PDB file of C-alpha atoms in Angstrom:
ATOM      1  CA  UNK A  15     108.417  86.434 164.830  1.00 93.00           C
ATOM      2  CA  UNK A  16     104.823  86.012 163.698  1.00 96.00           C
ATOM      3  CA  UNK A  17     103.271  82.570 163.396  1.00 97.00           C
ATOM      4  CA  UNK A  18      99.861  81.448 162.154  1.00 98.00           C
ATOM      5  CA  UNK A  19      97.876  78.219 162.204  1.00 97.00           C
ATOM      6  CA  UNK A  20      94.442  77.131 161.031  1.00 97.00           C
ATOM      7  CA  UNK A  21      91.841  75.592 163.326  1.00 97.00           C
ATOM      8  CA  UNK A  22      88.121  74.885 163.294  1.00 97.00           C
ATOM      9  CA  UNK A  23      85.536  75.865 165.874  1.00 95.00           C
ATOM     10  CA  UNK A  24      85.134  73.017 168.391  1.00 94.00           C
ATOM     11  CA  UNK A  25      87.711  70.864 166.591  1.00 94.00           C
ATOM     12  CA  UNK A  26      90.036  70.062 169.502  1.00 92.00           C
ATOM     13  CA  UNK A  27      87.183  69.576 171.978  1.00 92.00           C
ATOM     14  CA  UNK A  28      85.267  67.142 169.739  1.00 92.00           C
ATOM     15  CA  UNK A  29      88.173  65.596 167.837  1.00 94.00           C
ATOM     16  CA  UNK A  30      87.846  61.979 166.721  1.00 92.00           C
ATOM     17  CA  UNK A  31      90.905  60.089 165.491  1.00 92.00           C
ATOM     18  CA  UNK A  32      90.715  58.610 161.997  1.00 86.00           C
ATOM     19  CA  UNK A  33      92.985  56.596 159.691  1.00 83.00           C
ATOM     20  CA  UNK A  34      95.339  59.543 159.124  1.00 86.00           C
ATOM     21  CA  UNK A  35      94.991  61.825 162.153  1.00 91.00           C
ATOM     22  CA  UNK A  36      95.608  60.650 165.721  1.00 94.00           C
ATOM     23  CA  UNK A  37      95.576  64.069 167.374  1.00 96.00           C
ATOM     24  CA  UNK A  38      94.411  67.636 166.694  1.00 96.00           C
ATOM     25  CA  UNK A  39      97.033  70.254 165.822  1.00 96.00           C
ATOM     26  CA  UNK A  40      96.243  73.125 168.161  1.00 96.00           C
ATOM     27  CA  UNK A  41      97.694  71.781 171.456  1.00 96.00           C
ATOM     28  CA  UNK A  42     101.009  71.139 169.680  1.00 97.00           C
ATOM     29  CA  UNK A  43     100.892  74.489 167.900  1.00 97.00           C
ATOM     30  CA  UNK A  44     100.558  76.200 171.263  1.00 98.00           C
ATOM     31  CA  UNK A  45     103.454  74.161 172.668  1.00 98.00           C
ATOM     32  CA  UNK A  46     105.630  75.537 169.861  1.00 97.00           C
ATOM     33  CA  UNK A  47     104.364  79.082 170.421  1.00 98.00           C
ATOM     34  CA  UNK A  48     105.308  78.919 174.114  1.00 97.00           C
ATOM     35  CA  UNK A  49     108.651  77.335 173.298  1.00 97.00           C
ATOM     36  CA  UNK A  50     109.778  79.901 170.711  1.00 96.00           C
ATOM     37  CA  UNK A  51     107.833  82.917 171.997  1.00 97.00           C
ATOM     38  CA  UNK A  52     106.258  83.810 168.662  1.00 97.00           C
ATOM     39  CA  UNK A  53     103.548  86.412 168.120  1.00 97.00           C
ATOM     40  CA  UNK A  54     100.902  83.851 167.233  1.00 98.00           C
ATOM     41  CA  UNK A  55      97.444  83.976 165.659  1.00 97.00           C
ATOM     42  CA  UNK A  56      95.009  81.053 165.469  1.00 97.00           C
ATOM     43  CA  UNK A  57      92.805  81.390 162.391  1.00 97.00           C
ATOM     44  CA  UNK A  58      89.619  79.684 163.616  1.00 98.00           C
ATOM     45  CA  UNK A  59      87.024  78.841 160.959  1.00 98.00           C
ATOM     46  CA  UNK A  60      83.487  77.521 161.196  1.00 97.00           C
ATOM     47  CA  UNK A  61      81.310  75.705 158.666  1.00 97.00           C
ATOM     48  CA  UNK A  62      79.719  78.938 157.489  1.00 97.00           C
ATOM     49  CA  UNK A  63      83.177  80.225 156.544  1.00 98.00           C
ATOM     50  CA  UNK A  64      83.927  77.023 154.626  1.00 97.00           C
ATOM     51  CA  UNK A  65      80.591  77.055 152.776  1.00 97.00           C
ATOM     52  CA  UNK A  66      80.645  80.767 151.894  1.00 97.00           C
ATOM     53  CA  UNK A  67      79.739  80.821 148.155  1.00 96.00           C
ATOM     54  CA  UNK A  68      82.074  83.740 147.423  1.00 97.00           C
ATOM     55  CA  UNK A  69      85.010  81.989 149.094  1.00 97.00           C
ATOM     56  CA  UNK A  70      84.319  78.686 147.340  1.00 97.00           C
ATOM     57  CA  UNK A  71      84.107  80.509 144.002  1.00 96.00           C
ATOM     58  CA  UNK A  72      87.430  82.256 144.697  1.00 97.00           C
ATOM     59  CA  UNK A  73      89.063  78.924 145.537  1.00 97.00           C
ATOM     60  CA  UNK A  74      87.747  77.347 142.340  1.00 96.00           C
ATOM     61  CA  UNK A  75      89.057  80.268 140.271  1.00 96.00           C
ATOM     62  CA  UNK A  76      92.441  79.981 141.973  1.00 97.00           C
ATOM     63  CA  UNK A  77      92.580  76.248 141.318  1.00 95.00           C
ATOM     64  CA  UNK A  78      91.352  76.779 137.718  1.00 95.00           C
ATOM     65  CA  UNK A  79      90.392  73.102 137.500  1.00 93.00           C
ATOM     66  CA  UNK A  80      88.081  70.980 139.697  1.00 92.00           C
ATOM     67  CA  UNK A  81      91.040  69.216 141.328  1.00 84.00           C
ATOM     68  CA  UNK A  82      90.573  70.515 144.861  1.00 72.00           C
ATOM     69  CA  UNK A  83      90.132  68.753 148.146  1.00 87.00           C
ATOM     70  CA  UNK A  84      87.142  70.567 149.572  1.00 92.00           C
ATOM     71  CA  UNK A  85      87.560  72.224 152.936  1.00 96.00           C
ATOM     72  CA  UNK A  86      91.325  71.641 152.896  1.00 95.00           C
ATOM     73  CA  UNK A  87      91.557  74.037 149.952  1.00 96.00           C
ATOM     74  CA  UNK A  88      89.051  76.509 151.365  1.00 97.00           C
ATOM     75  CA  UNK A  89      90.671  76.647 154.793  1.00 98.00           C
ATOM     76  CA  UNK A  90      94.145  77.113 153.285  1.00 98.00           C
ATOM     77  CA  UNK A  91      92.848  79.998 151.168  1.00 98.00           C
ATOM     78  CA  UNK A  92      91.278  81.619 154.251  1.00 98.00           C
ATOM     79  CA  UNK A  93      94.432  81.026 156.298  1.00 98.00           C
ATOM     80  CA  UNK A  94      96.575  82.721 153.653  1.00 98.00           C
ATOM     81  CA  UNK A  95      94.074  85.562 153.323  1.00 98.00           C
ATOM     82  CA  UNK A  96      94.296  86.187 157.074  1.00 98.00           C
ATOM     83  CA  UNK A  97      98.110  86.053 157.016  1.00 98.00           C
ATOM     84  CA  UNK A  98      98.155  88.545 154.139  1.00 98.00           C
ATOM     85  CA  UNK A  99      96.530  91.058 156.495  1.00 96.00           C
ATOM     86  CA  UNK A 100      99.800  91.063 158.480  1.00 96.00           C
ATOM     87  CA  UNK A 101     102.569  89.944 156.118  1.00 95.00           C
ATOM     88  CA  UNK A 102     103.480  89.713 152.447  1.00 97.00           C
ATOM     89  CA  UNK A 103     105.782  86.677 152.760  1.00 98.00           C
ATOM     90  CA  UNK A 104     105.442  83.475 154.797  1.00 98.00           C
ATOM     91  CA  UNK A 105     107.300  80.194 155.243  1.00 98.00           C
ATOM     92  CA  UNK A 106     105.585  76.823 154.966  1.00 97.00           C
ATOM     93  CA  UNK A 107     106.665  73.217 155.451  1.00 96.00           C
ATOM     94  CA  UNK A 108     105.644  71.582 152.169  1.00 95.00           C
ATOM     95  CA  UNK A 109     107.992  68.820 150.983  1.00 96.00           C
ATOM     96  CA  UNK A 110     109.299  67.761 154.418  1.00 97.00           C
ATOM     97  CA  UNK A 111     107.204  64.586 154.328  1.00 97.00           C
ATOM     98  CA  UNK A 112     108.199  63.758 150.773  1.00 97.00           C
ATOM     99  CA  UNK A 113     111.905  64.358 151.412  1.00 97.00           C
ATOM    100  CA  UNK A 114     112.201  62.685 154.817  1.00 97.00           C
ATOM    101  CA  UNK A 115     109.555  59.939 154.521  1.00 96.00           C
ATOM    102  CA  UNK A 116     106.780  61.289 156.687  1.00 95.00           C
ATOM    103  CA  UNK A 117     103.550  59.887 155.289  1.00 95.00           C
ATOM    104  CA  UNK A 118     102.134  56.759 156.851  1.00 93.00           C
ATOM    105  CA  UNK A 119     102.171  54.823 153.601  1.00 95.00           C
ATOM    106  CA  UNK A 120     105.991  55.099 153.533  1.00 96.00           C
ATOM    107  CA  UNK A 121     105.894  52.792 156.555  1.00 95.00           C
ATOM    108  CA  UNK A 122     103.031  50.475 155.554  1.00 94.00           C
ATOM    109  CA  UNK A 123     104.412  47.322 153.860  1.00 95.00           C
ATOM    110  CA  UNK A 124     101.122  46.634 152.076  1.00 95.00           C
ATOM    111  CA  UNK A 125     101.062  50.127 150.540  1.00 95.00           C
ATOM    112  CA  UNK A 126     104.784  50.063 149.714  1.00 96.00           C
ATOM    113  CA  UNK A 127     104.459  46.736 147.879  1.00 95.00           C
ATOM    114  CA  UNK A 128     101.041  47.349 146.332  1.00 94.00           C
ATOM    115  CA  UNK A 129     102.241  47.810 142.746  1.00 93.00           C
ATOM    116  CA  UNK A 130     100.773  51.290 142.432  1.00 96.00           C
ATOM    117  CA  UNK A 131     101.202  54.749 143.920  1.00 96.00           C
ATOM    118  CA  UNK A 132     101.266  54.048 147.681  1.00 96.00           C
ATOM    119  CA  UNK A 133      98.944  56.925 148.588  1.00 94.00           C
ATOM    120  CA  UNK A 134      96.269  55.435 146.313  1.00 93.00           C
ATOM    121  CA  UNK A 135      96.832  51.998 147.799  1.00 93.00           C
ATOM    122  CA  UNK A 136      96.352  53.280 151.330  1.00 87.00           C
ATOM    123  CA  UNK A 137      93.105  55.063 150.393  1.00 79.00           C
ATOM    124  CA  UNK A 138      91.853  51.738 149.090  1.00 72.00           C
ATOM    125  CA  UNK A 139      92.890  49.919 152.267  1.00 67.00           C
ATOM    126  CA  UNK A 140      90.995  52.463 154.361  1.00 58.00           C
ATOM    127  CA  UNK A 141      87.878  52.169 152.182  1.00 55.00           C
ATOM    128  CA  UNK A 142      87.808  55.923 151.585  1.00 61.00           C
ATOM    129  CA  UNK A 143      85.544  57.393 148.913  1.00 60.00           C
ATOM    130  CA  UNK A 144      86.935  58.788 145.680  1.00 68.00           C
ATOM    131  CA  UNK A 145      85.820  61.626 143.442  1.00 68.00           C
ATOM    132  CA  UNK A 146      85.136  59.174 140.622  1.00 76.00           C
ATOM    133  CA  UNK A 147      82.843  56.732 142.330  1.00 83.00           C
ATOM    134  CA  UNK A 148      79.712  58.788 141.579  1.00 88.00           C
ATOM    135  CA  UNK A 149      80.298  58.765 137.780  1.00 90.00           C
ATOM    136  CA  UNK A 150      77.970  56.738 135.579  1.00 92.00           C
ATOM    137  CA  UNK A 151      79.131  53.295 134.470  1.00 92.00           C
ATOM    138  CA  UNK A 152      79.334  54.082 130.750  1.00 92.00           C
ATOM    139  CA  UNK A 153      81.645  57.028 131.407  1.00 92.00           C
ATOM    140  CA  UNK A 154      83.797  54.962 133.765  1.00 92.00           C
ATOM    141  CA  UNK A 155      84.220  52.322 131.065  1.00 93.00           C
ATOM    142  CA  UNK A 156      85.285  54.958 128.540  1.00 92.00           C
ATOM    143  CA  UNK A 157      87.721  56.573 130.955  1.00 91.00           C
ATOM    144  CA  UNK A 158      89.257  53.247 132.055  1.00 94.00           C
ATOM    145  CA  UNK A 159      90.824  54.897 135.108  1.00 92.00           C
ATOM    146  CA  UNK A 160      92.591  51.686 136.313  1.00 93.00           C
ATOM    147  CA  UNK A 161      94.491  51.446 133.004  1.00 96.00           C
ATOM    148  CA  UNK A 162      95.418  55.136 133.152  1.00 96.00           C
ATOM    149  CA  UNK A 163      96.735  54.750 136.699  1.00 95.00           C
ATOM    150  CA  UNK A 164      98.703  51.634 135.801  1.00 97.00           C
ATOM    151  CA  UNK A 165     100.293  53.356 132.799  1.00 98.00           C
ATOM    152  CA  UNK A 166     101.121  56.472 134.837  1.00 97.00           C
ATOM    153  CA  UNK A 167     102.714  54.323 137.527  1.00 98.00           C
ATOM    154  CA  UNK A 168     104.872  52.357 135.084  1.00 98.00           C
ATOM    155  CA  UNK A 169     106.034  55.537 133.328  1.00 98.00           C
ATOM    156  CA  UNK A 170     106.978  57.033 136.689  1.00 98.00           C
ATOM    157  CA  UNK A 171     108.960  53.937 137.711  1.00 97.00           C
ATOM    158  CA  UNK A 172     110.853  54.000 134.420  1.00 97.00           C
ATOM    159  CA  UNK A 173     112.254  57.431 135.353  1.00 97.00           C
ATOM    160  CA  UNK A 174     113.701  56.432 138.731  1.00 97.00           C
ATOM    161  CA  UNK A 175     117.505  56.839 138.883  1.00 95.00           C
ATOM    162  CA  UNK A 176     119.168  53.539 139.772  1.00 91.00           C
ATOM    163  CA  UNK A 177     122.233  52.970 141.930  1.00 91.00           C
ATOM    164  CA  UNK A 178     124.452  49.993 141.004  1.00 91.00           C
ATOM    165  CA  UNK A 179     124.169  47.208 143.557  1.00 91.00           C
ATOM    166  CA  UNK A 180     121.093  48.660 145.253  1.00 91.00           C
ATOM    167  CA  UNK A 181     118.418  46.007 145.768  1.00 92.00           C
ATOM    168  CA  UNK A 182     115.501  45.028 147.967  1.00 94.00           C
ATOM    169  CA  UNK A 183     113.959  47.499 150.372  1.00 95.00           C
ATOM    170  CA  UNK A 184     116.528  50.242 149.744  1.00 94.00           C
ATOM    171  CA  UNK A 185     115.823  50.153 146.006  1.00 95.00           C
ATOM    172  CA  UNK A 186     112.068  50.104 146.577  1.00 97.00           C
ATOM    173  CA  UNK A 187     112.177  53.038 148.987  1.00 97.00           C
ATOM    174  CA  UNK A 188     114.214  55.016 146.452  1.00 96.00           C
ATOM    175  CA  UNK A 189     111.326  54.396 144.043  1.00 97.00           C
ATOM    176  CA  UNK A 190     108.752  55.445 146.649  1.00 97.00           C
ATOM    177  CA  UNK A 191     110.708  58.607 147.436  1.00 97.00           C
ATOM    178  CA  UNK A 192     111.011  59.453 143.747  1.00 97.00           C
ATOM    179  CA  UNK A 193     107.266  59.020 143.211  1.00 97.00           C
ATOM    180  CA  UNK A 194     106.613  61.504 145.997  1.00 98.00           C
ATOM    181  CA  UNK A 195     109.162  64.059 144.820  1.00 97.00           C
ATOM    182  CA  UNK A 196     107.994  64.005 141.208  1.00 97.00           C
ATOM    183  CA  UNK A 197     104.243  63.366 141.567  1.00 96.00           C
ATOM    184  CA  UNK A 198     102.762  63.814 145.033  1.00 96.00           C
ATOM    185  CA  UNK A 199     104.500  66.977 146.195  1.00 96.00           C
ATOM    186  CA  UNK A 200     103.701  68.687 142.889  1.00 95.00           C
ATOM    187  CA  UNK A 201     100.028  68.583 143.853  1.00 94.00           C
ATOM    188  CA  UNK A 202     100.719  70.255 147.196  1.00 95.00           C
ATOM    189  CA  UNK A 203     103.037  72.887 145.753  1.00 97.00           C
ATOM    190  CA  UNK A 204     100.518  73.791 143.062  1.00 96.00           C
ATOM    191  CA  UNK A 205      97.800  74.059 145.714  1.00 96.00           C
ATOM    192  CA  UNK A 206     100.013  76.201 147.950  1.00 97.00           C
ATOM    193  CA  UNK A 207     101.038  78.543 145.145  1.00 97.00           C
ATOM    194  CA  UNK A 208      97.519  79.019 143.829  1.00 97.00           C
ATOM    195  CA  UNK A 209      95.879  79.610 147.211  1.00 97.00           C
ATOM    196  CA  UNK A 210      98.583  82.028 148.366  1.00 98.00           C
ATOM    197  CA  UNK A 211      98.965  84.068 145.199  1.00 98.00           C
ATOM    198  CA  UNK A 212      95.186  84.383 144.924  1.00 98.00           C
ATOM    199  CA  UNK A 213      95.406  86.657 147.980  1.00 98.00           C
ATOM    200  CA  UNK A 214      98.764  88.267 147.128  1.00 98.00           C
ATOM    201  CA  UNK A 215     100.850  86.306 149.653  1.00 98.00           C
ATOM    202  CA  UNK A 216     104.226  84.824 148.741  1.00 98.00           C
ATOM    203  CA  UNK A 217     104.792  81.511 150.514  1.00 98.00           C
ATOM    204  CA  UNK A 218     108.323  80.124 150.425  1.00 98.00           C
ATOM    205  CA  UNK A 219     109.160  76.472 151.054  1.00 98.00           C
ATOM    206  CA  UNK A 220     112.653  75.908 152.531  1.00 97.00           C
ATOM    207  CA  UNK A 221     112.264  72.120 152.522  1.00 97.00           C
ATOM    208  CA  UNK A 222     112.194  72.315 148.706  1.00 97.00           C
ATOM    209  CA  UNK A 223     115.755  73.675 148.552  1.00 97.00           C
ATOM    210  CA  UNK A 224     117.288  71.497 145.835  1.00 97.00           C
ATOM    211  CA  UNK A 225     120.480  70.969 147.841  1.00 97.00           C
ATOM    212  CA  UNK A 226     118.526  69.483 150.744  1.00 97.00           C
ATOM    213  CA  UNK A 227     116.292  67.387 148.466  1.00 97.00           C
ATOM    214  CA  UNK A 228     119.228  65.959 146.498  1.00 95.00           C
ATOM    215  CA  UNK A 229     121.236  65.198 149.635  1.00 96.00           C
ATOM    216  CA  UNK A 230     118.475  63.472 151.604  1.00 97.00           C
ATOM    217  CA  UNK A 231     117.197  61.564 148.547  1.00 96.00           C
ATOM    218  CA  UNK A 232     120.445  59.604 148.580  1.00 93.00           C
ATOM    219  CA  UNK A 233     120.483  58.894 152.327  1.00 94.00           C
ATOM    220  CA  UNK A 234     119.868  55.172 153.005  1.00 94.00           C
ATOM    221  CA  UNK A 235     116.302  54.373 153.993  1.00 95.00           C
ATOM    222  CA  UNK A 236     117.554  52.662 157.172  1.00 94.00           C
ATOM    223  CA  UNK A 237     119.025  56.010 158.205  1.00 94.00           C
ATOM    224  CA  UNK A 238     115.765  57.853 157.483  1.00 95.00           C
ATOM    225  CA  UNK A 239     113.963  55.533 159.918  1.00 94.00           C
ATOM    226  CA  UNK A 240     116.811  54.721 162.293  1.00 95.00           C
ATOM    227  CA  UNK A 241     114.722  55.118 165.462  1.00 93.00           C
ATOM    228  CA  UNK A 242     111.528  53.509 164.209  1.00 89.00           C
ATOM    229  CA  UNK A 243     109.715  56.832 163.617  1.00 90.00           C
ATOM    230  CA  UNK A 244     108.823  58.606 160.424  1.00 94.00           C
ATOM    231  CA  UNK A 245     111.091  61.519 159.466  1.00 95.00           C
ATOM    232  CA  UNK A 246     113.808  60.251 161.832  1.00 96.00           C
ATOM    233  CA  UNK A 247     116.560  62.440 160.352  1.00 96.00           C
ATOM    234  CA  UNK A 248     114.503  65.616 160.609  1.00 96.00           C
ATOM    235  CA  UNK A 249     113.387  64.811 164.155  1.00 96.00           C
ATOM    236  CA  UNK A 250     116.967  64.180 165.247  1.00 96.00           C
ATOM    237  CA  UNK A 251     118.284  67.307 163.531  1.00 95.00           C
ATOM    238  CA  UNK A 252     115.704  69.590 165.182  1.00 95.00           C
ATOM    239  CA  UNK A 253     115.106  67.893 168.538  1.00 96.00           C
ATOM    240  CA  UNK A 254     117.055  70.525 170.454  1.00 96.00           C
ATOM    241  CA  UNK A 255     114.979  73.448 169.133  1.00 95.00           C
ATOM    242  CA  UNK A 256     111.456  72.001 169.445  1.00 96.00           C
ATOM    243  CA  UNK A 257     109.225  71.031 172.373  1.00 97.00           C
ATOM    244  CA  UNK A 258     109.456  67.359 173.281  1.00 96.00           C
ATOM    245  CA  UNK A 259     105.740  66.898 172.521  1.00 97.00           C
ATOM    246  CA  UNK A 260     106.289  67.901 168.890  1.00 96.00           C
ATOM    247  CA  UNK A 261     109.469  65.849 168.472  1.00 95.00           C
ATOM    248  CA  UNK A 262     107.611  62.724 169.639  1.00 94.00           C
ATOM    249  CA  UNK A 263     104.280  63.373 167.919  1.00 95.00           C
ATOM    250  CA  UNK A 264     103.244  60.992 165.167  1.00 93.00           C
ATOM    251  CA  UNK A 265     102.852  62.534 161.713  1.00 93.00           C
ATOM    252  CA  UNK A 266      99.426  64.123 161.180  1.00 93.00           C
ATOM    253  CA  UNK A 267      98.368  65.671 157.837  1.00 92.00           C
ATOM    254  CA  UNK A 268      96.931  69.140 157.295  1.00 94.00           C
ATOM    255  CA  UNK A 269      93.706  69.383 159.346  1.00 94.00           C
ATOM    256  CA  UNK A 270      90.191  68.946 157.998  1.00 95.00           C
ATOM    257  CA  UNK A 271      86.995  69.970 159.730  1.00 96.00           C
ATOM    258  CA  UNK A 272      84.980  67.305 161.535  1.00 96.00           C
ATOM    259  CA  UNK A 273      81.885  69.462 162.043  1.00 96.00           C
ATOM    260  CA  UNK A 274      78.775  67.496 160.995  1.00 96.00           C
ATOM    261  CA  UNK A 275      77.153  70.816 160.080  1.00 96.00           C
ATOM    262  CA  UNK A 276      79.651  71.089 157.223  1.00 97.00           C
ATOM    263  CA  UNK A 277      78.696  67.701 155.813  1.00 96.00           C
ATOM    264  CA  UNK A 278      74.993  68.456 156.203  1.00 96.00           C
ATOM    265  CA  UNK A 279      75.514  71.628 154.164  1.00 97.00           C
ATOM    266  CA  UNK A 280      77.366  69.650 151.478  1.00 97.00           C
ATOM    267  CA  UNK A 281      74.602  67.053 151.340  1.00 97.00           C
ATOM    268  CA  UNK A 282      71.936  69.729 151.045  1.00 97.00           C
ATOM    269  CA  UNK A 283      73.814  71.392 148.188  1.00 96.00           C
ATOM    270  CA  UNK A 284      74.319  68.075 146.362  1.00 96.00           C
ATOM    271  CA  UNK A 285      70.606  67.323 146.772  1.00 96.00           C
ATOM    272  CA  UNK A 286      69.796  70.697 145.213  1.00 95.00           C
ATOM    273  CA  UNK A 287      72.195  70.074 142.325  1.00 94.00           C
ATOM    274  CA  UNK A 288      70.721  66.621 141.710  1.00 91.00           C
ATOM    275  CA  UNK A 289      67.174  67.974 141.654  1.00 91.00           C
ATOM    276  CA  UNK A 290      67.877  70.720 139.114  1.00 87.00           C
ATOM    277  CA  UNK A 291      69.135  71.005 135.559  1.00 83.00           C
ATOM    278  CA  UNK A 292      72.770  70.740 136.595  1.00 88.00           C
ATOM    279  CA  UNK A 293      75.867  70.900 134.435  1.00 89.00           C
ATOM    280  CA  UNK A 294      77.124  67.646 135.920  1.00 91.00           C
ATOM    281  CA  UNK A 295      73.916  65.712 135.282  1.00 88.00           C
ATOM    282  CA  UNK A 296      75.230  63.762 132.271  1.00 89.00           C
ATOM    283  CA  UNK A 297      78.300  62.583 134.208  1.00 92.00           C
ATOM    284  CA  UNK A 298      76.815  61.150 137.375  1.00 92.00           C
ATOM    285  CA  UNK A 299      74.818  58.087 138.234  1.00 93.00           C
ATOM    286  CA  UNK A 300      71.938  59.694 140.117  1.00 92.00           C
ATOM    287  CA  UNK A 301      71.069  56.457 141.910  1.00 92.00           C
ATOM    288  CA  UNK A 302      74.643  56.144 143.209  1.00 91.00           C
ATOM    289  CA  UNK A 303      74.500  59.692 144.496  1.00 93.00           C
ATOM    290  CA  UNK A 304      71.119  59.196 146.188  1.00 93.00           C
ATOM    291  CA  UNK A 305      72.405  56.030 147.854  1.00 92.00           C
ATOM    292  CA  UNK A 306      75.383  58.005 149.117  1.00 90.00           C
ATOM    293  CA  UNK A 307      73.111  60.754 150.442  1.00 93.00           C
ATOM    294  CA  UNK A 308      70.945  58.173 152.235  1.00 93.00           C
ATOM    295  CA  UNK A 309      73.902  56.912 154.265  1.00 91.00           C
ATOM    296  CA  UNK A 310      73.591  57.940 157.927  1.00 92.00           C
ATOM    297  CA  UNK A 311      76.035  60.500 159.275  1.00 91.00           C
ATOM    298  CA  UNK A 312      78.263  59.918 162.249  1.00 87.00           C
ATOM    299  CA  UNK A 313      78.683  62.062 165.329  1.00 89.00           C
ATOM    300  CA  UNK A 314      81.549  63.779 163.513  1.00 92.00           C
ATOM    301  CA  UNK A 315      82.184  64.212 159.800  1.00 93.00           C
ATOM    302  CA  UNK A 316      85.445  62.757 158.485  1.00 89.00           C
ATOM    303  CA  UNK A 317      87.127  64.073 155.363  1.00 88.00           C
ATOM    304  CA  UNK A 318      87.444  60.688 153.664  1.00 84.00           C
ATOM    305  CA  UNK A 319      83.681  60.185 153.691  1.00 84.00           C
ATOM    306  CA  UNK A 320      83.031  63.553 151.990  1.00 90.00           C
ATOM    307  CA  UNK A 321      85.285  63.222 148.948  1.00 89.00           C
ATOM    308  CA  UNK A 322      82.484  62.353 146.534  1.00 90.00           C
ATOM    309  CA  UNK A 323      80.258  65.156 147.803  1.00 93.00           C
ATOM    310  CA  UNK A 324      83.049  67.675 147.360  1.00 94.00           C
ATOM    311  CA  UNK A 325      83.817  66.315 143.891  1.00 92.00           C
ATOM    312  CA  UNK A 326      80.232  66.603 142.657  1.00 94.00           C
ATOM    313  CA  UNK A 327      79.913  70.188 143.806  1.00 95.00           C
ATOM    314  CA  UNK A 328      83.259  71.373 142.499  1.00 95.00           C
ATOM    315  CA  UNK A 329      82.971  69.724 139.086  1.00 94.00           C
ATOM    316  CA  UNK A 330      79.436  71.052 138.704  1.00 94.00           C
ATOM    317  CA  UNK A 331      80.541  74.573 139.663  1.00 95.00           C
ATOM    318  CA  UNK A 332      83.546  74.417 137.315  1.00 96.00           C
ATOM    319  CA  UNK A 333      81.445  73.245 134.369  1.00 95.00           C
ATOM    320  CA  UNK A 334      78.978  76.070 134.951  1.00 94.00           C
ATOM    321  CA  UNK A 335      81.398  78.881 135.783  1.00 94.00           C
ATOM    322  CA  UNK A 336      83.693  78.072 132.849  1.00 94.00           C
ATOM    323  CA  UNK A 337      80.785  77.438 130.448  1.00 94.00           C
ATOM    324  CA  UNK A 338      82.118  74.014 129.525  1.00 92.00           C
ATOM    325  CA  UNK A 339      80.187  72.003 126.917  1.00 88.00           C
ATOM    326  CA  UNK A 340      80.426  68.223 127.142  1.00 85.00           C
ATOM    327  CA  UNK A 341      80.151  65.700 124.301  1.00 81.00           C
ATOM    328  CA  UNK A 342      80.156  62.209 125.794  1.00 75.00           C
TER     329      UNK A 342
END
């Protein structure tokens, strides 16, 4: 059996834990490879790969809208492209976290009870940047993003199927699960489909099997966290076929490069865009962007701090490549 994983040059050696990632993937990947005896390939990328203009343009075309997440889109595209050199079909694990309650905000009382989508609440708690924070104030007033989010959240809650007699935490976690199955996972599945089909690879997702989703959705939340870990049911069901290190590992999202060279390249590109006659010029507050660019960099570059940089570049590229005309 072939297996593939994505990694970044120097990532494990220089890894720094952040709000979402405690550990790098590769040591655990290799534990699985040894355990199951797969024919494994590490797809190791560097910042030059992630900043390649042709690759970034291909990713934008595959996405078709400037909705991407920077290097996490680019690296997935390059991973799938490498896999396509060996196979035409692959399996991926999308939906396991949504079905079994894997994300950290499932288990954070403040996020669960925040009165909005819990993944947005947790970003706010962590003080992470957003793609909208660089927009000019007049545009932000017209968009009224807080009202849009509040309306979207209330419409989503109104759809949740109710069980007679279900109250308290069990009822709330049914709502949280529903939000993930109908909103959050759609983003990941769209990303997966677009990145894979852009290179001619079919990626199937067994955790999306409707029979599994429907069955686990109705399992009591106490059962889904019976041992105090996230994804308790899945861990228990697969403990005998996985290395102990993986069974006991805390949930970590898809990896993102921490190479400061990548952020320096993003900053340089944003500086160039800001200095020229850019398509995005009428949308951004140039002073906000310059203030952001003046912030010192750390020893490593964390994904959450780059969101605005990625957003500026992708929206600007989309406006230009698609010849979009704005009337604001």
